[in-house]
């Protein structure tokens, strides 16, 4: 029994199951006899579920449909807000919603399967190895690549990297407005090789160019298909990097949680459960602010300062530091970044948000081979003894604590945000 537990932990975050599936693959895991149909899932990991259509037959099953059309009963020419939250009924034509799609694809690696049928009864498909959708702040940008198989041909790769466009939000690369021109909503470029949300028409029709539900590399722009569905699946295999493995990607996009502010996706409270403060998901593969313990200790599960893909959840590390860096071309003013200057390892002062002076420990980077690029690393958090408790409130995390020369130091969250990115607010269109 112990061996089974260890194997599960190697491939999954800390998640105390409440038997609420997050997608159709988890529905299939819970019920191996599940058939095609409508199920309730919890993509955001919260208490409010959403109904989806699960394809339990194609390519082994477990596919979560986020787009389905088969009879033209639902109008897909809609504004941004409706594409954001979703519309239609899961049992028929529907769009799951960009928010839900982001939640479903924000962690792990996912595949995309597009299934289609013409009015003559012929069926085709296209399968992609990588698929995800960004947040609203990123324009719900599309990441799709790795066309693996399919007799429909590849009509999605040309849309890779694009933001989502609707009749009232133009985010394509065409001087005009693709969504209005082709009567749909999609990750248009300039403009499309497929138009899954276009007008529902009946087969071949060239009276209006490329406005139908088409797939260029099978039937061309002037043939509107009878049915089309787009589905994603979690491949369940986390990507690894370097010897220690990747224990941070799981937390991408998460808000910061503390003992007095729960912003994770778990129905309970990760920070309190695992005695730390972090960008918890549901809950963690690393716990840098957890309890300082001395090596292997399974008396309390996963509360230590751990890194799952190296030592597992029950081994608390001796030391850990987290650092960020930027690249600065020679001639760029250091003050524009507000980071540590041209000093060696040690403590420096740097301007943070609202004129706050933050003392930071600096680990010196180096020059590139041609001397044209400098790398700096400013320590965000460092721990190598148990002198400081890191189990604190949000106010403490926001202000930071401990003097930089001490062994344990936590840079304030506000200043971390200031120095992590340079540029305008990605949501400034709102």
Coordinates of C-alpha atoms in Angstrom, one line a residue:
X1 CA 0.0 0.0 0.0
X2 CA 2.9 2.3 0.8
X3 CA 4.4 1.7 -2.7
X4 CA 1.1 2.7 -4.4
X5 CA 1.0 5.9 -2.5
X6 CA 4.5 6.9 -3.5
X7 CA 3.8 6.2 -7.2
X8 CA 0.7 8.4 -7.1
X9 CA 2.6 11.2 -5.5
X10 CA 5.3 11.2 -8.2
X11 CA 2.7 12.1 -10.9
X12 CA 0.2 14.2 -9.1
X13 CA 0.1 17.4 -6.9
X14 CA -1.0 17.2 -3.3
X15 CA -4.8 16.8 -3.7
X16 CA -7.1 15.5 -1.1
X17 CA -9.9 14.1 -3.4
X18 CA -13.4 15.2 -2.7
X19 CA -14.5 12.9 -5.6
X20 CA -15.2 16.0 -7.8
X21 CA -13.7 15.4 -11.2
X22 CA -11.9 18.3 -12.9
X23 CA -12.4 16.9 -16.4
X24 CA -13.7 14.0 -18.3
X25 CA -10.5 12.0 -17.9
X26 CA -11.1 12.1 -14.1
X27 CA -14.7 11.0 -14.7
X28 CA -13.3 8.0 -16.6
X29 CA -10.8 7.3 -13.9
X30 CA -13.6 7.3 -11.2
X31 CA -15.9 5.2 -13.4
X32 CA -14.2 3.0 -16.0
X33 CA -17.5 2.1 -17.5
X34 CA -18.5 5.7 -18.2
X35 CA -20.1 6.2 -21.7
X36 CA -20.5 9.2 -24.0
X37 CA -22.7 11.8 -22.4
X38 CA -23.1 14.8 -20.1
X39 CA -21.2 14.9 -16.8
X40 CA -20.6 17.6 -14.2
X41 CA -16.9 18.6 -13.7
X42 CA -15.1 21.2 -11.6
X43 CA -12.5 22.8 -13.9
X44 CA -11.6 25.5 -11.4
X45 CA -11.4 23.1 -8.5
X46 CA -14.2 24.9 -6.6
X47 CA -17.6 24.0 -5.4
X48 CA -19.6 25.1 -8.4
X49 CA -19.6 22.5 -11.2
X50 CA -20.2 22.9 -14.9
X51 CA -21.9 20.4 -17.2
X52 CA -19.8 19.2 -20.2
X53 CA -20.1 16.5 -22.9
X54 CA -17.5 13.7 -22.4
X55 CA -16.3 11.7 -25.3
X56 CA -15.5 8.3 -23.8
X57 CA -14.8 6.5 -27.1
X58 CA -12.4 8.4 -29.3
X59 CA -8.7 7.6 -28.9
X60 CA -9.3 5.8 -25.6
X61 CA -11.9 8.2 -24.2
X62 CA -11.7 10.9 -21.5
X63 CA -12.0 13.8 -23.9
X64 CA -13.7 17.0 -22.6
X65 CA -15.6 18.8 -25.3
X66 CA -15.5 22.6 -25.3
X67 CA -17.1 23.1 -28.7
X68 CA -19.9 21.1 -30.3
X69 CA -22.0 21.7 -33.3
X70 CA -24.2 19.3 -35.2
X71 CA -27.6 20.9 -36.3
X72 CA -27.4 24.7 -36.3
X73 CA -29.8 25.2 -33.5
X74 CA -27.5 27.6 -31.6
X75 CA -26.2 30.9 -32.8
X76 CA -22.4 31.2 -32.4
X77 CA -22.1 34.8 -33.6
X78 CA -21.9 36.3 -30.2
X79 CA -19.9 38.9 -28.2
X80 CA -16.9 38.5 -26.0
X81 CA -18.7 38.2 -22.6
X82 CA -20.7 35.2 -23.9
X83 CA -17.7 33.4 -25.2
X84 CA -16.0 34.1 -21.9
X85 CA -18.6 32.3 -19.8
X86 CA -20.0 29.9 -22.4
X87 CA -23.4 29.3 -23.9
X88 CA -25.7 26.5 -25.2
X89 CA -26.5 23.1 -23.5
X90 CA -23.8 20.4 -23.1
X91 CA -26.3 17.8 -24.5
X92 CA -26.4 19.7 -27.8
X93 CA -24.6 22.6 -29.5
X94 CA -22.6 24.6 -27.0
X95 CA -19.4 26.5 -26.2
X96 CA -17.9 25.7 -22.8
X97 CA -16.5 29.1 -22.1
X98 CA -13.0 30.6 -22.4
X99 CA -12.6 30.9 -18.6
X100 CA -13.3 27.2 -18.2
X101 CA -11.1 26.3 -21.1
X102 CA -8.2 28.3 -19.4
X103 CA -8.8 26.4 -16.1
X104 CA -8.9 23.1 -17.9
X105 CA -5.6 23.7 -19.8
X106 CA -3.7 25.8 -17.4
X107 CA -1.8 22.9 -15.8
X108 CA 0.0 19.9 -17.2
X109 CA 0.2 19.0 -20.8
X110 CA -2.9 18.6 -23.0
X111 CA -3.8 17.3 -26.4
X112 CA -6.5 18.6 -28.8
X113 CA -8.8 16.4 -30.9
X114 CA -11.0 18.0 -33.6
X115 CA -13.7 15.7 -35.1
X116 CA -15.8 16.6 -38.1
X117 CA -18.4 15.2 -40.5
X118 CA -19.7 16.3 -43.9
X119 CA -23.3 16.0 -45.2
X120 CA -22.4 12.9 -47.2
X121 CA -21.6 11.0 -44.0
X122 CA -17.8 11.1 -44.3
X123 CA -15.8 11.7 -41.1
X124 CA -12.3 13.2 -40.5
X125 CA -10.2 14.2 -37.5
X126 CA -7.1 16.1 -36.5
X127 CA -5.0 15.4 -33.4
X128 CA -2.5 17.8 -31.8
X129 CA 0.0 16.9 -29.0
X130 CA 0.0 20.3 -27.3
X131 CA -2.9 22.6 -26.5
X132 CA -3.6 25.3 -24.0
X133 CA -5.5 28.6 -23.6
X134 CA -4.1 31.5 -21.7
X135 CA -5.9 33.8 -19.2
X136 CA -8.2 36.7 -20.1
X137 CA -5.3 39.1 -19.3
X138 CA -3.4 37.3 -22.1
X139 CA -6.4 37.6 -24.5
X140 CA -7.1 33.9 -24.0
X141 CA -4.2 33.3 -26.4
X142 CA -4.0 29.9 -28.1
X143 CA -1.0 27.5 -27.8
X144 CA -1.4 24.6 -30.3
X145 CA 1.3 22.5 -32.0
X146 CA 2.4 19.0 -32.8
X147 CA 0.0 17.9 -35.4
X148 CA 0.2 14.1 -34.7
X149 CA -2.3 12.5 -36.9
X150 CA -5.6 12.9 -38.8
X151 CA -7.0 12.6 -42.3
X152 CA -8.5 16.1 -42.1
X153 CA -5.1 17.8 -42.4
X154 CA -3.6 20.5 -40.2
X155 CA -5.8 23.7 -40.1
X156 CA -5.0 24.7 -36.5
X157 CA -1.2 25.3 -36.4
X158 CA -1.5 28.6 -38.3
X159 CA -3.6 30.0 -35.4
X160 CA -0.9 29.2 -32.8
X161 CA -0.1 32.1 -30.5
X162 CA -3.2 34.2 -31.5
X163 CA -5.5 35.9 -29.1
X164 CA -9.3 35.2 -29.2
X165 CA -11.4 37.6 -31.3
X166 CA -15.2 38.2 -31.3
X167 CA -17.5 40.6 -33.1
X168 CA -16.8 43.2 -30.4
X169 CA -13.2 42.5 -29.7
X170 CA -10.7 42.5 -32.6
X171 CA -7.4 40.8 -31.7
X172 CA -6.4 39.3 -35.0
X173 CA -3.5 40.5 -37.3
X174 CA -5.6 41.6 -40.2
X175 CA -6.1 45.3 -40.8
X176 CA -9.8 44.7 -40.9
X177 CA -11.9 42.6 -38.4
X178 CA -11.9 38.8 -39.1
X179 CA -14.7 38.0 -36.7
X180 CA -17.1 40.4 -38.4
X181 CA -15.9 39.5 -41.9
X182 CA -16.4 35.8 -41.4
X183 CA -19.3 35.8 -38.9
X184 CA -17.7 33.9 -36.1
X185 CA -15.3 34.0 -33.1
X186 CA -11.9 32.3 -33.0
X187 CA -8.2 32.7 -32.6
X188 CA -8.1 34.4 -36.0
X189 CA -4.8 35.4 -37.7
X190 CA -5.5 37.1 -41.0
X191 CA -7.9 35.3 -41.1
X192 CA -8.5 31.5 -40.9
X193 CA -7.9 28.0 -42.1
X194 CA -10.8 26.8 -40.1
X195 CA -13.9 28.6 -38.8
X196 CA -15.5 26.3 -36.2
X197 CA -17.9 29.0 -35.0
X198 CA -18.9 30.3 -38.4
X199 CA -22.4 30.3 -39.8
X200 CA -24.1 26.9 -39.9
X201 CA -24.8 26.2 -43.6
X202 CA -25.6 23.0 -45.5
X203 CA -22.6 21.8 -47.5
X204 CA -21.2 23.5 -50.5
X205 CA -22.1 27.2 -50.7
X206 CA -20.0 29.9 -52.3
X207 CA -22.5 32.7 -52.1
X208 CA -20.5 34.2 -49.2
X209 CA -16.8 33.4 -49.0
X210 CA -15.5 31.4 -46.0
X211 CA -18.2 32.3 -43.5
X212 CA -19.3 28.7 -42.9
X213 CA -18.1 26.1 -40.4
X214 CA -15.2 25.0 -42.6
X215 CA -11.9 23.1 -42.5
X216 CA -9.7 24.3 -45.3
X217 CA -7.5 21.2 -45.8
X218 CA -10.4 18.8 -46.1
X219 CA -13.4 20.5 -47.9
X220 CA -12.1 24.0 -48.5
X221 CA -13.5 27.4 -47.5
X222 CA -16.8 27.1 -49.3
X223 CA -18.0 23.8 -47.8
X224 CA -19.8 24.2 -44.4
X225 CA -19.6 20.9 -42.4
X226 CA -22.5 19.1 -40.9
X227 CA -20.8 18.6 -37.5
X228 CA -17.6 19.6 -35.7
X229 CA -16.4 19.1 -32.1
X230 CA -13.2 20.3 -30.4
X231 CA -12.0 18.3 -27.3
X232 CA -9.1 18.4 -25.0
X233 CA -7.5 15.8 -22.7
X234 CA -4.9 15.9 -20.0
X235 CA -2.0 13.7 -20.9
X236 CA -1.1 13.5 -17.1
X237 CA 2.7 13.6 -17.6
X238 CA 4.3 16.6 -16.1
X239 CA 7.3 18.1 -18.0
X240 CA 10.6 17.9 -16.2
X241 CA 13.7 20.1 -16.4
X242 CA 17.2 19.6 -15.1
X243 CA 18.0 17.0 -12.3
X244 CA 15.5 18.3 -9.8
X245 CA 12.5 18.1 -12.1
X246 CA 9.7 20.7 -12.6
X247 CA 7.7 21.4 -9.5
X248 CA 6.7 25.0 -10.4
X249 CA 4.7 24.8 -13.6
X250 CA 1.7 23.5 -11.7
X251 CA 1.5 26.8 -9.9
X252 CA 1.5 28.9 -13.1
X253 CA -1.3 31.5 -13.0
X254 CA -2.2 31.0 -9.3
X255 CA -2.8 33.7 -6.8
X256 CA -0.8 33.9 -3.6
X257 CA -2.4 32.2 -0.6
X258 CA -1.5 32.7 3.1
X259 CA -3.0 31.4 6.4
X260 CA -5.5 34.3 6.4
X261 CA -6.2 34.4 2.6
X262 CA -7.3 31.4 0.7
X263 CA -6.8 31.9 -3.1
X264 CA -6.0 28.4 -4.2
X265 CA -8.2 26.0 -6.2
X266 CA -8.7 23.4 -3.6
X267 CA -12.1 23.3 -1.8
X268 CA -10.2 23.5 1.5
X269 CA -7.3 25.8 2.5
X270 CA -3.9 24.8 1.3
X271 CA -1.9 27.3 3.3
X272 CA -3.4 26.1 6.6
X273 CA -3.2 22.5 5.6
X274 CA 0.4 22.6 4.6
X275 CA 1.6 25.3 7.0
X276 CA 3.1 27.7 4.5
X277 CA 2.3 30.5 2.0
X278 CA 2.6 30.1 -1.7
X279 CA 1.0 30.2 -5.1
X280 CA -0.9 27.0 -4.2
X281 CA -3.0 25.3 -6.8
X282 CA -4.7 22.2 -5.2
X283 CA -2.2 22.1 -3.5
X284 CA 1.6 21.8 -4.3
X285 CA 4.5 20.0 -5.7
X286 CA 6.9 22.3 -3.8
X287 CA 6.4 24.1 -0.5
X288 CA 9.3 26.6 -0.1
X289 CA 7.6 28.4 2.9
X290 CA 6.6 25.2 4.7
X291 CA 7.8 24.1 8.1
X292 CA 11.6 23.8 8.5
X293 CA 12.3 20.2 9.4
X294 CA 15.3 18.0 9.3
X295 CA 15.3 15.6 6.3
X296 CA 12.9 12.7 6.0
X297 CA 9.8 13.0 8.2
X298 CA 6.4 11.5 7.4
X299 CA 4.7 12.4 10.7
X300 CA 2.8 15.2 9.0
X301 CA 2.3 14.9 5.3
X302 CA 3.9 17.4 2.9
X303 CA 4.2 20.3 5.4
X304 CA 8.0 20.6 5.1
X305 CA 10.1 22.7 2.7
X306 CA 9.9 20.1 0.0
X307 CA 10.5 19.6 -3.8
X308 CA 8.4 16.7 -5.0
X309 CA 10.4 15.6 -8.1
X310 CA 13.7 15.4 -6.2
X311 CA 13.1 14.1 -2.6
X312 CA 9.3 13.8 -2.5
X313 CA 6.7 15.3 -0.2
X314 CA 8.1 13.8 3.1
X315 CA 11.6 15.1 2.8
X316 CA 12.2 18.6 4.1
X317 CA 15.3 20.2 2.5
X318 CA 18.2 21.7 4.3
X319 CA 18.2 24.9 2.2
X320 CA 16.3 26.5 -0.7
X321 CA 16.5 29.8 -2.4
X322 CA 14.3 31.3 -5.2
X323 CA 15.7 33.9 -7.5
X324 CA 14.6 35.9 -10.5
X325 CA 16.7 37.3 -13.2
X326 CA 16.4 39.7 -16.1
X327 CA 18.7 40.2 -19.1
X328 CA 20.1 43.7 -19.6
X329 CA 21.7 44.8 -22.8
X330 CA 24.7 47.0 -22.3
X331 CA 23.8 50.6 -22.3
X332 CA 20.4 50.1 -20.7
X333 CA 19.8 52.1 -17.6
X334 CA 19.9 50.0 -14.5
X335 CA 17.4 52.3 -12.8
X336 CA 14.7 51.4 -15.3
X337 CA 14.6 47.9 -13.8
X338 CA 15.0 48.8 -10.2
X339 CA 17.0 45.7 -9.5
X340 CA 20.4 45.2 -7.9
X341 CA 23.3 46.9 -9.6
X342 CA 26.7 45.9 -10.7
X343 CA 27.8 44.4 -7.5
X344 CA 29.1 41.0 -6.4
X345 CA 27.3 38.5 -4.2
X346 CA 25.9 40.3 -1.1
X347 CA 23.3 42.8 -0.1
X348 CA 22.1 45.8 -2.2
X349 CA 19.3 48.4 -2.1
X350 CA 16.8 48.9 -4.9
X351 CA 13.8 51.0 -5.5
X352 CA 10.5 49.1 -5.3
X353 CA 6.9 50.1 -5.7
X354 CA 5.8 53.4 -4.2
X355 CA 9.4 54.4 -3.5
X356 CA 10.0 51.6 -1.0
X357 CA 13.6 50.8 -0.5
X358 CA 14.1 47.1 -0.4
X359 CA 17.3 45.5 0.8
X360 CA 18.1 42.4 -1.3
X361 CA 20.6 39.7 -1.5
X362 CA 22.2 39.5 -4.9
X363 CA 23.7 36.5 -6.6
X364 CA 25.9 37.8 -9.4
X365 CA 25.2 36.4 -12.9
X366 CA 27.7 36.5 -15.7
X367 CA 28.3 37.9 -19.2
X368 CA 27.4 36.0 -22.3
X369 CA 30.2 34.7 -24.5
X370 CA 30.2 37.8 -26.6
X371 CA 30.0 40.1 -23.6
X372 CA 26.8 41.7 -24.9
X373 CA 24.3 40.4 -22.3
X374 CA 24.4 40.5 -18.5
X375 CA 22.3 38.3 -16.3
X376 CA 21.4 39.3 -12.8
X377 CA 19.7 37.2 -10.1
X378 CA 18.0 38.9 -7.2
X379 CA 17.0 36.6 -4.4
X380 CA 13.2 36.5 -3.8
X381 CA 13.3 34.1 -0.9
X382 CA 16.1 32.2 0.8
X383 CA 16.1 29.7 3.6
X384 CA 19.0 27.7 5.1
X385 CA 18.1 27.4 8.8
X386 CA 15.1 27.3 11.1
X387 CA 15.6 30.7 12.7
X388 CA 12.7 32.4 10.9
X389 CA 9.1 31.1 10.7
X390 CA 7.6 31.5 7.2
X391 CA 4.1 30.6 8.2
X392 CA 2.7 34.2 8.2
X393 CA -0.3 36.4 7.2
X394 CA -0.8 38.1 3.9
X395 CA 0.4 41.5 5.3
X396 CA 3.7 39.9 6.3
X397 CA 4.1 38.4 2.9
X398 CA 3.2 41.7 1.3
X399 CA 5.8 43.7 3.3
X400 CA 8.5 41.0 3.5
X401 CA 10.4 40.2 6.6
X402 CA 13.9 39.6 8.0
X403 CA 17.0 41.6 7.2
X404 CA 18.7 40.6 4.0
X405 CA 22.1 39.6 5.6
X406 CA 20.2 37.0 7.7
X407 CA 20.0 33.5 6.6
X408 CA 16.2 33.5 6.1
X409 CA 14.8 36.3 3.9
X410 CA 11.5 36.9 2.1
X411 CA 11.3 39.7 -0.4
X412 CA 7.9 41.5 -0.3
X413 CA 5.3 40.3 -2.9
X414 CA 4.6 43.8 -4.1
X415 CA 8.2 44.5 -5.0
X416 CA 8.5 41.0 -6.5
X417 CA 5.7 41.9 -8.9
X418 CA 7.3 45.3 -9.7
X419 CA 10.6 43.7 -10.7
X420 CA 9.3 40.5 -12.4
X421 CA 7.9 42.2 -15.5
X422 CA 8.7 45.5 -17.3
X423 CA 5.9 47.0 -19.3
X424 CA 2.2 47.9 -19.2
X425 CA -0.6 46.0 -17.5
X426 CA -1.6 43.1 -19.7
X427 CA -5.2 43.8 -18.9
X428 CA -5.1 47.5 -19.8
X429 CA -7.7 47.0 -22.5
X430 CA -10.4 46.5 -19.9

